[in-house]
XYZ file of C-alpha atoms in Angstrom:
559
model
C -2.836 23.383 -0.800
C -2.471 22.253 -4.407
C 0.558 21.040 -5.938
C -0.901 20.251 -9.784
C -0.161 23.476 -12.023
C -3.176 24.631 -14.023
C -2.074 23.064 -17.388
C -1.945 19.694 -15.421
C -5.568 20.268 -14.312
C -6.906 21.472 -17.327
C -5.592 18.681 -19.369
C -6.602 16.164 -16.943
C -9.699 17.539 -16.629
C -10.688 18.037 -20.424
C -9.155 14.088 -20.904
C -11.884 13.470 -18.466
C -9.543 11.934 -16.074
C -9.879 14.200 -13.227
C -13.654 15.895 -12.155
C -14.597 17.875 -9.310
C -15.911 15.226 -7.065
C -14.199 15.474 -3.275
C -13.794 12.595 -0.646
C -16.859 14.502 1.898
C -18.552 15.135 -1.880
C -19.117 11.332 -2.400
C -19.978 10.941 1.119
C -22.803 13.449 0.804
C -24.161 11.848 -2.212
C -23.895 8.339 -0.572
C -25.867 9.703 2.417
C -28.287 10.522 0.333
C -28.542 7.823 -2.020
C -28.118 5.136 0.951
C -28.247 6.730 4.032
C -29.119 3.786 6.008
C -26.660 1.100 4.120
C -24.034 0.036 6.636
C -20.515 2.201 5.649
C -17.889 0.500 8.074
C -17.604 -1.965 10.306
C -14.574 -2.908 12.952
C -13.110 -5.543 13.470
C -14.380 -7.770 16.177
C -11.372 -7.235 18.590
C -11.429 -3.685 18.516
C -11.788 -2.970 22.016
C -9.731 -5.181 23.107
C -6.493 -3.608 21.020
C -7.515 0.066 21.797
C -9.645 0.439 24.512
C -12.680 1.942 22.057
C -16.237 0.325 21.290
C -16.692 -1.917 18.098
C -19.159 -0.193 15.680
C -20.938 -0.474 12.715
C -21.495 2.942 10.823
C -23.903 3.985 8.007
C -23.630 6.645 5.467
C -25.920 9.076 7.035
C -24.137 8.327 10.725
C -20.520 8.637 8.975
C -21.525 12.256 7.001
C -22.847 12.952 10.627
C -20.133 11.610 12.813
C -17.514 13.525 10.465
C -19.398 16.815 10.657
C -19.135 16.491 14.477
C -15.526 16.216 14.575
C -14.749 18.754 11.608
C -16.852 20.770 14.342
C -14.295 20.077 17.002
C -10.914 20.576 14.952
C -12.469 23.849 13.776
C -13.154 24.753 16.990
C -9.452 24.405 18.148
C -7.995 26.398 15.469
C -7.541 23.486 12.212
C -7.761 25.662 8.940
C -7.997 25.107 5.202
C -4.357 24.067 4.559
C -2.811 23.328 8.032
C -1.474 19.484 7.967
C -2.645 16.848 10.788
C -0.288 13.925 11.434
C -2.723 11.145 12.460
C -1.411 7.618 13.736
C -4.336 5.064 14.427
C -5.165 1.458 13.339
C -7.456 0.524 10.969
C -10.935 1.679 13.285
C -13.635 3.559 12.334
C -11.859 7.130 14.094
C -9.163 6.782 11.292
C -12.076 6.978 8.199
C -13.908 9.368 10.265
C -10.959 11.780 10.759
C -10.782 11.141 6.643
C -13.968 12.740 5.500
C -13.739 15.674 8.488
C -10.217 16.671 6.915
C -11.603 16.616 3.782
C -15.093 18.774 4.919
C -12.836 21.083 6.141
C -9.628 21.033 3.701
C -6.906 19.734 6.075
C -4.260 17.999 4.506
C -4.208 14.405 6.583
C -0.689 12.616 6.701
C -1.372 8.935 8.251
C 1.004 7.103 9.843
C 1.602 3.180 10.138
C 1.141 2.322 13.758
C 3.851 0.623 13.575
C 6.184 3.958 13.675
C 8.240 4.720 16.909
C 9.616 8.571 17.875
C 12.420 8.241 15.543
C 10.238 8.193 12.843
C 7.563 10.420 13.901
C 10.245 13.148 14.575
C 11.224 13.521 10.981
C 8.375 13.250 10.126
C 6.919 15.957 12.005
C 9.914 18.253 10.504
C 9.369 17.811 7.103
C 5.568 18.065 7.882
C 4.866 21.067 10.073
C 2.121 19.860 11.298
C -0.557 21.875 13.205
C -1.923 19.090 15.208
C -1.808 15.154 15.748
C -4.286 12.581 16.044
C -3.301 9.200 17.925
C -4.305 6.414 20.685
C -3.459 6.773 24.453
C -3.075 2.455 23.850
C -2.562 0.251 20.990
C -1.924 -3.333 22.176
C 0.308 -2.094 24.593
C 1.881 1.000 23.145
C 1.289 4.539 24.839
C 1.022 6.180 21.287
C -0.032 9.527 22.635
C 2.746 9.487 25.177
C 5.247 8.524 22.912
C 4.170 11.503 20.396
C 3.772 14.078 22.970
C 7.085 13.797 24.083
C 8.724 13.859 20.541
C 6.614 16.575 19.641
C 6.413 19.058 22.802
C 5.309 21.970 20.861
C 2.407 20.331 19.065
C -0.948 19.578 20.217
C -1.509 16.162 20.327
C -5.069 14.655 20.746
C -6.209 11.054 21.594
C -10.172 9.671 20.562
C -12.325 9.246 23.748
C -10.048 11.459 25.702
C -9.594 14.905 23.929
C -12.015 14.471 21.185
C -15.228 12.476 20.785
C -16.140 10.226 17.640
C -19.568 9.560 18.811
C -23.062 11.114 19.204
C -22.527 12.640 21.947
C -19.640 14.932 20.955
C -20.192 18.396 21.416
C -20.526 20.026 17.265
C -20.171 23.833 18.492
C -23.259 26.091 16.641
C -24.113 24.329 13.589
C -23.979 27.593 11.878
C -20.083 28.181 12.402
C -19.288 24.805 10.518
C -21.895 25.462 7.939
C -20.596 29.006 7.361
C -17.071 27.803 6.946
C -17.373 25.406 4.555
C -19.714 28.407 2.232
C -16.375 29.474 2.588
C -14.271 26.853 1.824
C -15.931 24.400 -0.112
C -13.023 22.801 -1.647
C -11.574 21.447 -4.424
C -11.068 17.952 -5.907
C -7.230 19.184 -7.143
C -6.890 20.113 -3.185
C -4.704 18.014 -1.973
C -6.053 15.575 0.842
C -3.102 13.650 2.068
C 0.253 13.134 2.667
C 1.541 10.062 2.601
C 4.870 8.778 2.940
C 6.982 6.562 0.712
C 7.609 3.264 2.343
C 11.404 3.976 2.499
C 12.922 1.008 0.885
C 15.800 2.288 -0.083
C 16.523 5.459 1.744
C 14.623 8.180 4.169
C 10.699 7.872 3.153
C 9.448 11.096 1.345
C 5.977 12.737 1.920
C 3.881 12.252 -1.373
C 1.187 15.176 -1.517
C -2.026 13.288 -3.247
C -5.246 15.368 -4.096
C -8.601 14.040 -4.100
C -8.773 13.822 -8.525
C -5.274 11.736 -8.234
C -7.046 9.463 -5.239
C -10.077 9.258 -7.002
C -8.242 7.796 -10.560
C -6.253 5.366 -8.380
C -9.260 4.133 -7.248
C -11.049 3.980 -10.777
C -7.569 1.510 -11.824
C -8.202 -0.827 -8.649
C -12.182 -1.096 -9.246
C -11.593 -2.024 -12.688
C -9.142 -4.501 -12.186
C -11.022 -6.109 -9.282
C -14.538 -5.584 -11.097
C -15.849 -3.544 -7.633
C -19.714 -4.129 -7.615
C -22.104 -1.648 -6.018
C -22.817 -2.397 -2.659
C -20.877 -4.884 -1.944
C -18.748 -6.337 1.182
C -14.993 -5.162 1.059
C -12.620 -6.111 3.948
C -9.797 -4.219 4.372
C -6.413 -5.695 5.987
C -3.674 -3.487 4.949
C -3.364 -0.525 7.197
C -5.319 3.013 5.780
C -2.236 4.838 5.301
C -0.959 4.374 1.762
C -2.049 3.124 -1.998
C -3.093 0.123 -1.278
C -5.959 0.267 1.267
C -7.085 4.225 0.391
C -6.614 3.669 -2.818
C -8.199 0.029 -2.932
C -10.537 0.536 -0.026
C -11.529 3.625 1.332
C -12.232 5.883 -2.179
C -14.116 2.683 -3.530
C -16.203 2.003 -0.508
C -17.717 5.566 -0.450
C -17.908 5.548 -3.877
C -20.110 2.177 -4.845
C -21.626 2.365 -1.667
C -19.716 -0.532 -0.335
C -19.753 -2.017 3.431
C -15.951 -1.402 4.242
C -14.507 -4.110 7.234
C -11.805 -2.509 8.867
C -8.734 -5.161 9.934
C -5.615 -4.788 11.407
C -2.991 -5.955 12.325
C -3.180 -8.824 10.557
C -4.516 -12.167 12.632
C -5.160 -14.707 10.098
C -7.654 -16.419 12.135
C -9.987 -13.056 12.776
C -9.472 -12.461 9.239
C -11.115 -15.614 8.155
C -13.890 -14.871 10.645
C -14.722 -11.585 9.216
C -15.054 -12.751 6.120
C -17.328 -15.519 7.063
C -19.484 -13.322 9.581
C -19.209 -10.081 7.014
C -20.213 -12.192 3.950
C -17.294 -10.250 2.341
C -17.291 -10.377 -1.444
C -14.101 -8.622 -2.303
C -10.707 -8.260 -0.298
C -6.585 -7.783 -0.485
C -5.287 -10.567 0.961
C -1.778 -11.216 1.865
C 0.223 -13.768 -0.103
C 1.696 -15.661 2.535
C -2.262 -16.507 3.907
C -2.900 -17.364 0.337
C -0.023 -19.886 0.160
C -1.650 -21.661 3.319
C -4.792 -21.885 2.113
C -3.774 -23.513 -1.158
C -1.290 -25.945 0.602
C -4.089 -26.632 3.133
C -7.194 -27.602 1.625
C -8.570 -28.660 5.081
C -8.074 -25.370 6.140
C -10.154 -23.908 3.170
C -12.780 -26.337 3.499
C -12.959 -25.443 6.940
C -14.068 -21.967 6.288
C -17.244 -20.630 4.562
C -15.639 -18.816 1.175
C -18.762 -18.654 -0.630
C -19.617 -15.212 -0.303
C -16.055 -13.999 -2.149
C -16.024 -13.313 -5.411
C -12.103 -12.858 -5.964
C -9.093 -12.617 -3.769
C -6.536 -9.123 -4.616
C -2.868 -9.761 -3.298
C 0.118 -8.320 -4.490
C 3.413 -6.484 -2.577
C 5.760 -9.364 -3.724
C 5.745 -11.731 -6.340
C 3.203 -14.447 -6.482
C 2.899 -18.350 -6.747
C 2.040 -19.994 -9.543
C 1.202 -23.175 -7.874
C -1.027 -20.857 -5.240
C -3.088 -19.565 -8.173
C -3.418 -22.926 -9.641
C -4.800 -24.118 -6.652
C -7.206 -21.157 -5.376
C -8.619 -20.813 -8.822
C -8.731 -23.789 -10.597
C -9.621 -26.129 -7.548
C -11.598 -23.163 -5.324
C -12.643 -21.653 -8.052
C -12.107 -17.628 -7.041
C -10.293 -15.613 -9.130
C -6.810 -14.144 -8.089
C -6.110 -9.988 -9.262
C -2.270 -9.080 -9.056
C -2.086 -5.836 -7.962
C 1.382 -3.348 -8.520
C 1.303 -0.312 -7.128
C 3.255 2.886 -5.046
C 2.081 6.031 -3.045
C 3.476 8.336 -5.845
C 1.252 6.803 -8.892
C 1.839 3.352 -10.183
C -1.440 1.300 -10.785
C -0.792 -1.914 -12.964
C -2.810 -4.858 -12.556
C -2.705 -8.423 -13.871
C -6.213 -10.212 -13.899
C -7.401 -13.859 -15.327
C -8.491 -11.691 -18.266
C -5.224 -10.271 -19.217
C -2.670 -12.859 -18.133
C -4.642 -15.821 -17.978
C -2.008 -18.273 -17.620
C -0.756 -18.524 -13.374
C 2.528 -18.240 -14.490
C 1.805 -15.168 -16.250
C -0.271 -13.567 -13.607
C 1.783 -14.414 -10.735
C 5.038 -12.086 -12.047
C 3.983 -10.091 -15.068
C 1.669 -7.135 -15.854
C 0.304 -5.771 -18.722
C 2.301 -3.099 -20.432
C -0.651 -0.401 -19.917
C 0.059 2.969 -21.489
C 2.715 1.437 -23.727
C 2.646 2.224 -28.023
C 0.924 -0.869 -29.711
C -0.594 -3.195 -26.984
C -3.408 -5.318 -27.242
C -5.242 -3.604 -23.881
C -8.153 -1.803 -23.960
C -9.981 0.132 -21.187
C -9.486 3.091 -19.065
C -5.995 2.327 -17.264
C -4.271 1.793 -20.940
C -5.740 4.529 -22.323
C -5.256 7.134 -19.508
C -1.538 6.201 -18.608
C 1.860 6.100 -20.127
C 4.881 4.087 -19.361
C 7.976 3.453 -20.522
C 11.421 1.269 -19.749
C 14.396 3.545 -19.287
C 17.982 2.846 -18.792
C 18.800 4.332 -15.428
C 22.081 6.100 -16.130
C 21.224 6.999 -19.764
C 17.544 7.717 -19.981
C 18.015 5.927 -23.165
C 14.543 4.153 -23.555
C 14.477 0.288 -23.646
C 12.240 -1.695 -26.284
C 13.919 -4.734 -26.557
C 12.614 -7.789 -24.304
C 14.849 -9.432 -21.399
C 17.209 -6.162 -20.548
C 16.339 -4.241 -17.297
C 15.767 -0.507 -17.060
C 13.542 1.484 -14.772
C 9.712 1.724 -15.125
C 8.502 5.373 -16.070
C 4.724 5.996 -15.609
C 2.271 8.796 -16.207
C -1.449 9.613 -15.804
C -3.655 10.940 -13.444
C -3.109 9.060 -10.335
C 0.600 9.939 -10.510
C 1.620 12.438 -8.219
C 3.406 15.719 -8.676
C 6.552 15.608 -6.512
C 7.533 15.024 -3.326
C 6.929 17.356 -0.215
C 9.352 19.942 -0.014
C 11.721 18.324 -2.519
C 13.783 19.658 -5.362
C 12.585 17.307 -7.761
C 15.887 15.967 -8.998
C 16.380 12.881 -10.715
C 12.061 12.231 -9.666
C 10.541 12.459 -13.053
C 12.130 12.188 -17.117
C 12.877 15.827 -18.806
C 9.194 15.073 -20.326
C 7.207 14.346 -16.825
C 7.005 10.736 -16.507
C 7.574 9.675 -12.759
C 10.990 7.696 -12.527
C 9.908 5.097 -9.998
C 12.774 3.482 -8.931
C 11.259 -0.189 -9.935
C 13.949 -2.222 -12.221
C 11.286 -4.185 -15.220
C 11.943 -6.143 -18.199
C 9.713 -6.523 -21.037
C 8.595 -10.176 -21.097
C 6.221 -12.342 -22.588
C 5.058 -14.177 -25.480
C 4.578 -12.055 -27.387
C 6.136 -9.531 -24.942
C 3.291 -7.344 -24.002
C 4.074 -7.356 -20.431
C 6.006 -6.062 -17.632
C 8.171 -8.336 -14.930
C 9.816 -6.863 -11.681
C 13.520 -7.702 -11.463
C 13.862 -5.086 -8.290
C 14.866 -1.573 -7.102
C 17.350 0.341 -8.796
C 19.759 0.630 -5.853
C 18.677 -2.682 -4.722
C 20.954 -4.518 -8.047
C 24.382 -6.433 -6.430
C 27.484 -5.587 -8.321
C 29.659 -8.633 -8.251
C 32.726 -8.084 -10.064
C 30.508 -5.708 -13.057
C 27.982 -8.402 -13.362
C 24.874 -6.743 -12.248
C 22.306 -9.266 -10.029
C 18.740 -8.998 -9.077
C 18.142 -9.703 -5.245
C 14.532 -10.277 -5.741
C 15.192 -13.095 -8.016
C 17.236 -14.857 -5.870
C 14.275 -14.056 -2.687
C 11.508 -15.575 -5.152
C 13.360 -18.645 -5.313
C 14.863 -18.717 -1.496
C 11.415 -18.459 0.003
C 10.545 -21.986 -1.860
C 13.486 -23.332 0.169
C 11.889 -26.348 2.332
C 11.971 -24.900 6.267
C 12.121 -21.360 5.514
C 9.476 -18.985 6.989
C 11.297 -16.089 5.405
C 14.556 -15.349 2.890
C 16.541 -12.743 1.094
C 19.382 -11.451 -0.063
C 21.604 -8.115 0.414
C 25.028 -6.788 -0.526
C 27.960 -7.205 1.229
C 30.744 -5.912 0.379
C 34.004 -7.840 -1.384
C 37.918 -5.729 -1.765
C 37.888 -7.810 -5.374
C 34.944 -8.284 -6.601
C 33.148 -5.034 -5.052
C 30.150 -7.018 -3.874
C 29.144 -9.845 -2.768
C 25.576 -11.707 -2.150
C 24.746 -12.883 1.597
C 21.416 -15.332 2.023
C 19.917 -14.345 4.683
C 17.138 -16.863 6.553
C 14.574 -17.518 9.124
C 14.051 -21.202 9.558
C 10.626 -22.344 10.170
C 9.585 -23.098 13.708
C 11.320 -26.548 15.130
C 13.226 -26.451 12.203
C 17.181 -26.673 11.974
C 19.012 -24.122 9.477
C 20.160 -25.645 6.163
C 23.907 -25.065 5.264
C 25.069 -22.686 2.346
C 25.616 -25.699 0.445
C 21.856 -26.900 0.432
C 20.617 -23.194 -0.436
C 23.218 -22.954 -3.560
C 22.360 -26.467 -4.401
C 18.477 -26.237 -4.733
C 19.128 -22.920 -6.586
C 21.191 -24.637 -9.230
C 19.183 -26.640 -9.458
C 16.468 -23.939 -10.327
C 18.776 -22.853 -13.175
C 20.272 -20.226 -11.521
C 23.762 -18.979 -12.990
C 26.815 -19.750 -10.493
C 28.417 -15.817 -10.333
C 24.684 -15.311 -8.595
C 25.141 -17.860 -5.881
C 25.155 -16.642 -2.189
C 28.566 -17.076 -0.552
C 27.400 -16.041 2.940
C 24.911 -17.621 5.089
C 23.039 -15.279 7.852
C 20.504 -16.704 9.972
C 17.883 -14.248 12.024
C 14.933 -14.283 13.940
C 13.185 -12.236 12.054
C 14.076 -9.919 8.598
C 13.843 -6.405 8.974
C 10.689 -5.057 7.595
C 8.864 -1.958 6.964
C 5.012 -1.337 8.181
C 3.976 -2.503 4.423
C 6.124 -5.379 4.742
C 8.604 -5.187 2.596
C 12.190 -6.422 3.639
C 14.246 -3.184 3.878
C 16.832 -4.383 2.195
C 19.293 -1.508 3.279
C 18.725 -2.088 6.993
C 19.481 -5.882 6.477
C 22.639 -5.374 4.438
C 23.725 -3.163 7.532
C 22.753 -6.092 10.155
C 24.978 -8.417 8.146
C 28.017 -6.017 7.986
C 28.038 -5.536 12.346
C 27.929 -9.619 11.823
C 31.358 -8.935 10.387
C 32.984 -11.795 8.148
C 31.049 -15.017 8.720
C 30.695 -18.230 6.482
């Protein structure tokens, strides 16, 4: 399966931005090169969540482990081209099933763990898929069950049970896998996964992503993180989407990295891994950043020495947290933006060095006259549209929608018509509201999603402006805003909160009060209070904005 038409390839490919190096390609190499240099490691706990042995893996074991299992899904009918939905945790059976899909061209399609029937149904429609991958347990949850009986027709297989990840699974004659892949040794513009947009803002979308456009995402993250051969990576986001296949998986196999698999995300394990793992590099969540800055016992309770630099990203940062875990701990804090479908802007000490800077603005990479330098400026494009127009925007301060090209950009969704996706000259439309900011203004800042602005009486808000500020709110543990709707004024903005533990709401009165007092203009002032026990979220964790908005309406009219 390829979705990049031959003019895309070949100008790729002559920019030297795409190659012919596949996922089980590197692998082979790195079995070569450092066949006895540990490849992954799981998490501590790993038995205890799914019922399978911890292990530590090495690059000869994981080229031989994934030949055995290519073995086995050949053997029960898995072709060049047929797609297998696979929902496991971060363990070493999810990277293994990886490289076998790639040694025998099977488009992969992880799933967050996190996704119920529902989910998994439509999934499996727009899909097709030949064959699924998942757990008889996760932490409780009868995965297999569960996909068995939305999926009756499909074969569903769990590790341990109907296929084996270890030495002792049966590989079938040597010869027959051998003599397939003479056959079908693939291609780097094959495409090796389908993943699925994190749904935001409407039903998530299958993103088709070959092994050139995986392999230039992960050139962008090792870059901006400064990825050192050999090195320690720990890896807490779920292998599913951009950030941890992207960030993780194509990186580790490339440098020859140790890769620590983590999930879900236990703060306290986390710290212990990267103590016990000597881990030099990792994606840490903002929220365990924040603690660690506004707990310096904490910090000096733990062993940090062996990091080199902390990646976060997903929402906007703190200033004050940066200040803190660089200037006082002295590690180095990378910004990461990024989507399924292509973006990949970063903002490092080197190119915003101010916190301020770094925690909410990115370089304009790919932009006409910029200061930047190196391969992510001079292999993308991007641009700042008006979203109704498609007039382009070069003035500072005035919000349009980021456009972005290059090679990790993908080339349409699965099975879509393509409407409204990309501009009339092929720059992906990504839904992401930016101004141009800065002094001078050679950067980028998030003001939200497209269909995420409030329309109160024609004055057009940003809810993620009015989130960044909530969350400061003293006694919060989490904030935002939605939409509700207004017969005069169209809209109107509901705050909706989850006090901190022992903690007593606050009033409308305090929130609109501390942000005034932030400088926030009056017609964006919440005027609706909603309090929860928890925001909805998506398995990224992002507030689904949509979903909430609903919630509030079935609260009908409240003060």
């Amino acid at each position: 399966m390829q979705t990049s038409s031959e003019a895309r390839i070949k100008a790729m490919t002559s920019a030297g931005f795409w190659g012919d190096e596949t996922l089980h390609g590197i692998l082979a190499a790195r079995a070569g090169d450092h066949p006895d240099r540990t490849a992954l490691v799981d998490q501590p706990n790993k038995q205890e969540l799914t019922g399978l042995p911890c292990r530590r893996i090495s690059f000869r074991e994981l080229d031989s482990l994934s030949d055995a299992l290519a073995a086995q899904l050949l053997a029960r009918g898995l072709q060049h081209g047929d797609r297998l939905l696979v929902q496991l945790p971060n363990i070493s059976e999810l990277a293994l099933c990886y490289y076998a899909c790639s040694k025998l061209g099977v488009v992969i399609s992880p799933l967050a763990v996190q996704y119920g029937s529902h989910e998994i149904a439509r999934f499996a429609a727009t899909l097709q898929p030949a064959a699924m991958i998942t757990l008889d347990d996760f932490r409780g949850q009868a995965l297999a069950a569960q996909a068995r009986q939305v999926l009756p027709d499909t074969p569903v297989w769990s590790p341990g049970a109907d296929l084996y990840f270890d030495q002792s699974a049966d590989r079938g004659p040597a010869e027959v896998l051998a003599r397939y892949r003479e056959q079908n040794p693939g291609d780097a513009n094959d495409i090796l996964t389908v993943v699925w947009t994190s749904g935001t803002t409407g039903t998530p979308k299958g993103v088709p992503r070959s092994h050139n456009m995986w392999r230039a995402m992960a050139r962008n993250t090792m870059a901006a993180g400064n990825y050192q051969p050999g090195e320690t990576l720990l890896v807490p986001f779920p292998l599913v989407n951009m950030a941890a296949l992207g960030g993780f998986l194509f990186p580790s196999v490339i440098n020859a990295c140790k890769l620590v698999l983590h999930q879900p995300m236990d703060p306290p394990m986390f710290l212990r891994q990267i103590q016990e793992e000597q881990v030099n590099f990792t994606i840490a969540p903002p929220a365990l950043l924040n603690k660690l800055a506004q707990q310096p016992a904490l910090w000096q309770q733990c062993d940090f020495s062996s990091v080199r630099a902390f990646g976060s990203g997903s929402v906007p940062l703190s200033p004050a947290m940066i200040e803190v875990i660089e200037g006082e701990y002295g590690k180095p804090i990378i910004n990461f933006y990024g989507s399924n479908e292509g973006i990949s802007l970063f903002s490092t000490p080197e190119t915003a060095a101010s916190a301020e800077y770094r925690a909410r603005m990115f370089p304009r990479f790919g932009a006409p006259d910029m200061p930047w330098t190196g391969h992510s400026h001079a292999s993308i494009t991007t641009r700042v549209i008006d979203p109704e127009s498609g007039v382009e925007i070069t003035r500072a301060g005035i919000p349009g929608e980021l456009c972005i090209a290059g090679p990790a950009v993908f080339d349409g969704y699965l099975d879509h018509d393509g409407a409204g996706v990309f501009t009339d000259d092929g720059l992906f439309r990504t839904g992401d509201l930016v101004e141009i900011c800065g002094e001078p203004a050679h950067y980028y800042r998030i003001v939200g999603r497209c269909k995420d602005i409030i329309n109160r009486g024609g004055m057009k808000i940003s809810p993620a402006e009015l989130d960044i500020l909530l969350e400061g709110f003293p006694g919060l543990a989490e904030a935002a805003v939605c939409a509700y709707p207004d017969p005069q004024l169209e809209e109107k903005i509901c705050a909706c909160i989850v006090p901190a533990e022992d903690t007593i709401a606050p009033e409308l009165g305090a929130l609109c009060a501390w942000l005034e007092d932030k400088g926030i203009a009056k017609f964006k002032l919440p005027e609706r209070l909603e309090v929860f026990a928890a925001l909805p979220r998506n398995p990224v964790g992002k507030v689904v904005r949509s979903e909430l908005a609903q919630q509030v309406l079935q609260r009908g009219i409240s003060t």
